XYZ file of C-alpha atoms in Angstrom:
269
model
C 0.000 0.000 0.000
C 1.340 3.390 -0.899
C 2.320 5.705 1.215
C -0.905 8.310 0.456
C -3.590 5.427 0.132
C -2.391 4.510 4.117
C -2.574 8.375 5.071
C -6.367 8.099 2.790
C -7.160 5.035 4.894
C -6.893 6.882 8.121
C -10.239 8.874 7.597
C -12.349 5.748 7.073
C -12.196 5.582 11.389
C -13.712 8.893 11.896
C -17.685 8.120 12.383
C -20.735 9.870 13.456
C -20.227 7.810 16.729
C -16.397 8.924 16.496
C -16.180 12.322 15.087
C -12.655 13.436 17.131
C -9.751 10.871 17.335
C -6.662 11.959 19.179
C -2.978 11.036 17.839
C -2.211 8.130 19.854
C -6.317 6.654 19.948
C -5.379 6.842 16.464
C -2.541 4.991 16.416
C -3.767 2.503 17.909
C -6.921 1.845 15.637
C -4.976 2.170 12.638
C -2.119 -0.246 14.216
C 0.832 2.586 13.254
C 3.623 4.151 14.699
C 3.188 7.372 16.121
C 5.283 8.905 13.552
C 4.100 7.426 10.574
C 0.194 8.596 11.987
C 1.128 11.597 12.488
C 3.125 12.611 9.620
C -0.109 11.131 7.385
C -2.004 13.235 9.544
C -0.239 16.507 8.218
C -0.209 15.637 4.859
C -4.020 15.523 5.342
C -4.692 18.649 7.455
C -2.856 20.588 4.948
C -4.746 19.187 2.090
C -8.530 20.139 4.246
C -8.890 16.725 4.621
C -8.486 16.942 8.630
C -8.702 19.563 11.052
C -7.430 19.710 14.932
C -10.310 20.804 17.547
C -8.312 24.162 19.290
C -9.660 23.004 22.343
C -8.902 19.215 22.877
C -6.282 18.946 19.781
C -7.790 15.938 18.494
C -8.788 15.206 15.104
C -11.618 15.600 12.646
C -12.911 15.685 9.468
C -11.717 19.136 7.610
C -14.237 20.566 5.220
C -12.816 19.840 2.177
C -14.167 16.159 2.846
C -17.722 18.221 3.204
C -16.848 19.958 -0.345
C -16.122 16.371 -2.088
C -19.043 14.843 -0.628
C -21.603 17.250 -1.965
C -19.756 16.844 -5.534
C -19.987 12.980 -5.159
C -23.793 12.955 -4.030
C -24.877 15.391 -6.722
C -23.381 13.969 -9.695
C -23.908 10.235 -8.489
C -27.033 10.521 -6.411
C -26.563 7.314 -4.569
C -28.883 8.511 -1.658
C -31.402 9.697 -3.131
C -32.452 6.440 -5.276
C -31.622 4.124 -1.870
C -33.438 6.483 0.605
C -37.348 5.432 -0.555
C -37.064 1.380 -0.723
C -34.482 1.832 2.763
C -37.368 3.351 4.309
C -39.672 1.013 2.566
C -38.176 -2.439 3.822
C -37.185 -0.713 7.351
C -41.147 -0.473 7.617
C -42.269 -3.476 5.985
C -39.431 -5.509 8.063
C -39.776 -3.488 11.365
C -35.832 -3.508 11.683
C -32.874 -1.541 10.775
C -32.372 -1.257 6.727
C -28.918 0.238 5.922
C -27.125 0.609 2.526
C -23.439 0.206 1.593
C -21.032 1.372 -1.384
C -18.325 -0.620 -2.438
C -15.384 1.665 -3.963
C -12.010 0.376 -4.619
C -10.858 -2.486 -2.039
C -13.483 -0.599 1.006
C -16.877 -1.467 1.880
C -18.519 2.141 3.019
C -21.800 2.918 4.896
C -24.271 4.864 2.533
C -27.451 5.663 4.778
C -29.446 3.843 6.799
C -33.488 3.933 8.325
C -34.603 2.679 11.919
C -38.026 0.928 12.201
C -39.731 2.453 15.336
C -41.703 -0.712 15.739
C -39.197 -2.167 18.488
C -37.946 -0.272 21.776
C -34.781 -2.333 21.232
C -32.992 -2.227 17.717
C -30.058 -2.889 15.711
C -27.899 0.493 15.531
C -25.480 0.211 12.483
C -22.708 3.008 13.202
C -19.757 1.594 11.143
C -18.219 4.006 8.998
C -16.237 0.900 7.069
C -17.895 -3.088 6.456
C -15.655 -5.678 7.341
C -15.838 -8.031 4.246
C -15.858 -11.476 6.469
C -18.084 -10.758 9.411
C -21.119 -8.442 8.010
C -23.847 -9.838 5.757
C -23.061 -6.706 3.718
C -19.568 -7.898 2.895
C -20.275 -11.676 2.477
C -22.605 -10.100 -0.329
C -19.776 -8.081 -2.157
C -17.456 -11.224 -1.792
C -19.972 -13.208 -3.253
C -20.506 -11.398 -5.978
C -17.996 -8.372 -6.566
C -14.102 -8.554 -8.046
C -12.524 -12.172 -6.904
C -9.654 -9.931 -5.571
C -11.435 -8.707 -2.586
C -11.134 -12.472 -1.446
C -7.835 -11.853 -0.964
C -8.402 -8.855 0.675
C -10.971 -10.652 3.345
C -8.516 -13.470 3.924
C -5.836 -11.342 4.802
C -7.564 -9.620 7.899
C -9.942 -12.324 9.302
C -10.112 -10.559 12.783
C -12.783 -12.094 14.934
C -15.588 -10.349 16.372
C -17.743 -13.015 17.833
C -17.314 -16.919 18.587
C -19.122 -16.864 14.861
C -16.810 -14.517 12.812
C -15.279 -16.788 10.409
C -11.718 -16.663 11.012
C -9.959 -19.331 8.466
C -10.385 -19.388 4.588
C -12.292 -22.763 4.013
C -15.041 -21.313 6.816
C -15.185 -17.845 4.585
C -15.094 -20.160 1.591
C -18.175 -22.099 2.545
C -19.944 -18.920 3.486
C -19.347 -17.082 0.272
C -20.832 -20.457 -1.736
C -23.380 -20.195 0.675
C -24.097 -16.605 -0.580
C -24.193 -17.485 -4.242
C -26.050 -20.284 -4.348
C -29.074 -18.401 -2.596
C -28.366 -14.419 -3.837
C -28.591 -13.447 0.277
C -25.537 -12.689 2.304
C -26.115 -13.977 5.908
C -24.363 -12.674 9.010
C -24.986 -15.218 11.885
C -24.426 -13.362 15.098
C -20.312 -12.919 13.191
C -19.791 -9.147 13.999
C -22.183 -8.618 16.995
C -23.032 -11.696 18.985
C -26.759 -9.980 19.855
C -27.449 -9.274 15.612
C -28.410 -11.031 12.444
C -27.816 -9.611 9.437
C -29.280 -10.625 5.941
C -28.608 -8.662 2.556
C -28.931 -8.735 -1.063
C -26.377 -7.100 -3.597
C -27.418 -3.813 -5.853
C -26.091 -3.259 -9.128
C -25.334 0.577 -11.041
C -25.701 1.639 -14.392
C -21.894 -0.019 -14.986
C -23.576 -3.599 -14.636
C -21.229 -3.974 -11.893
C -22.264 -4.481 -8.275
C -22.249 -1.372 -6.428
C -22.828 -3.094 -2.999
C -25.518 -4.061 -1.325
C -28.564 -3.483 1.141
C -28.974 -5.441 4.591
C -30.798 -5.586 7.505
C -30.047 -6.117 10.712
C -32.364 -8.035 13.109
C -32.062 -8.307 16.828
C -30.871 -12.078 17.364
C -33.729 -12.520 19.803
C -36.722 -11.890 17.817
C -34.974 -13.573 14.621
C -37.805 -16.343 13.525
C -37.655 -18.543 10.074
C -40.618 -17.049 9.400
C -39.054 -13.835 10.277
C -35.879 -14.613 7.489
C -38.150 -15.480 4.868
C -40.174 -12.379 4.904
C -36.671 -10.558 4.995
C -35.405 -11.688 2.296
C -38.787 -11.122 0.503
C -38.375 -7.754 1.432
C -34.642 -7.681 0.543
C -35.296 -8.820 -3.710
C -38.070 -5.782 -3.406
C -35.270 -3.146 -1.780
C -32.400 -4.505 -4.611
C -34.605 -4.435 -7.524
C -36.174 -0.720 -6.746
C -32.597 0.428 -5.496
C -30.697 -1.031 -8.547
C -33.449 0.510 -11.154
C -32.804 4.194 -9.420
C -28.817 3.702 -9.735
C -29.433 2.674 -13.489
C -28.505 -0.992 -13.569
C -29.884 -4.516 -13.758
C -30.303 -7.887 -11.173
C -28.550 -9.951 -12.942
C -30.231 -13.383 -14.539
C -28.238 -15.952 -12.271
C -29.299 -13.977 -9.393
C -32.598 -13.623 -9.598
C -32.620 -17.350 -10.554
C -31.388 -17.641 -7.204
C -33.864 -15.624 -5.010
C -36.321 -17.078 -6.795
C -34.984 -21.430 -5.773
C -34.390 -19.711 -2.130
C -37.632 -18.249 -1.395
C -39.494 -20.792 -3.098
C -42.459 -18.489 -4.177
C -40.841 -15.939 -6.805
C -44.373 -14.247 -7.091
C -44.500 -13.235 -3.637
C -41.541 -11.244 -3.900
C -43.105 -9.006 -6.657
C -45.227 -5.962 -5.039
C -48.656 -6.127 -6.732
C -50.084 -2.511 -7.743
């Protein structure tokens, strides 16, 4: 990795839940040396990439990621065509519906909707998805570049007793994945969640990433899964069509053996 895609990479740990990082926190997320961090850290404060809060001297996001954001969203709308079917399956699941965005090697969070039907829900406040433990990344595995199995393999961390942590488990879950079109997270990054998801395709014909929900582990039924994934084909199809792309053939093909019904999936007018 080149010396400005690591100082890049550092920005993927700032959150909404994490909007101030200090040097050595830093550090240690990142796994660097305090000089490397720190001299990445320059490069992008004097680019407007970061800023230092006066008062506490930690770091933030500078407002040139603000300008670059607006620039991305306006000429490649990606919220806007999610945001209706998110809100859509959030309220036809009753649990969290989130979105992600693959670009490059990086699974990124896109927006996500809250059902209010529960007191107690699934929160998803990751900035970054990681490719082996979410149902999100199983998805892009499954069925995005066969170099980002590489990628997966080389940082199997584990989250949970569940996270897949050796290459014939992640192998067996990413058949797992194509065989049925879903991506299934089984309690793998958060021992109380499941997480089921579908992949969404762009106007390239390329998978763009994929939408997911996330179910508290309790309340998780079969019954429950099935009308999920129902959901999920809905969500893909309507989210795909806004980013200008198609489901592709062998996919639908296999919604359609893993649900059983295909014509329940389609919303009748």
């Amino acid at each position: 990795m080149s010396s400005t895609a690591k100082a890049l990479t550092l920005l993927s740990h700032f959150s909404a839940t994490q909007p101030e990082i200090g040097l050595s926190q830093l550090c240690r997320i990142a796994g660097r040396d305090k000089a490397t961090t720190y001299r990445h850290l320059q490069a992008l404060e004097s680019a407007g990439f970061v800023e230092q809060n006066p008062a506490t001297k930690h770091y933030r996001l500078g407002p040139a990621m603000m300008q670059l954001a607006q620039v991305r969203e306006a000429t490649v709308p990606r919220k806007d065509g999610a945001k209706p079917a998110l809100t859509a399956l959030a309220d036809a699941t009753g649990e969290t519906a989130h979105v992600t965005v693959l670009s490059g090697q990086t699974l990124y969070a896109l927006c996500e909707c809250e059902a209010p039907h529960h007191g107690i829900r699934a929160v998803v406040d990751l900035n970054t998805f990681p490719l082996h433990a979410t149902a999100s990344g199983l998805c892009v595995l499954a069925f995005g570049p066969a170099t980002l199995f590489d990628v997966a393999i080389a940082s199997l961390e584990e989250f949970t007793e569940n996270t897949p942590t050796t290459e014939a488990d992640l192998t067996a879950l990413v058949d797992t994945v194509r065989s049925t079109g879903f991506g299934r997270a089984n309690q793998s990054y958060e021992a109380e969640i499941q997480g089921l998801s579908a992949p969404v395709y762009d106007h390239s014909s390329q998978l763009a990433g994929a939408v997911a929900v996330a179910c508290v582990a309790a309340r998780f039924t079969p019954d429950l899964e099935q009308a999920i994934k129902s959901e999920l084909v809905i969500a893909a199809r309507d989210i795909t069509r806004n980013w200008g792309g198609v489901i592709p053939a062998q996919i639908e093909a296999a919604w359609a053996d893993a649900l059983s019904y295909p014509n329940a999936v389609e919303r009748t007018s």
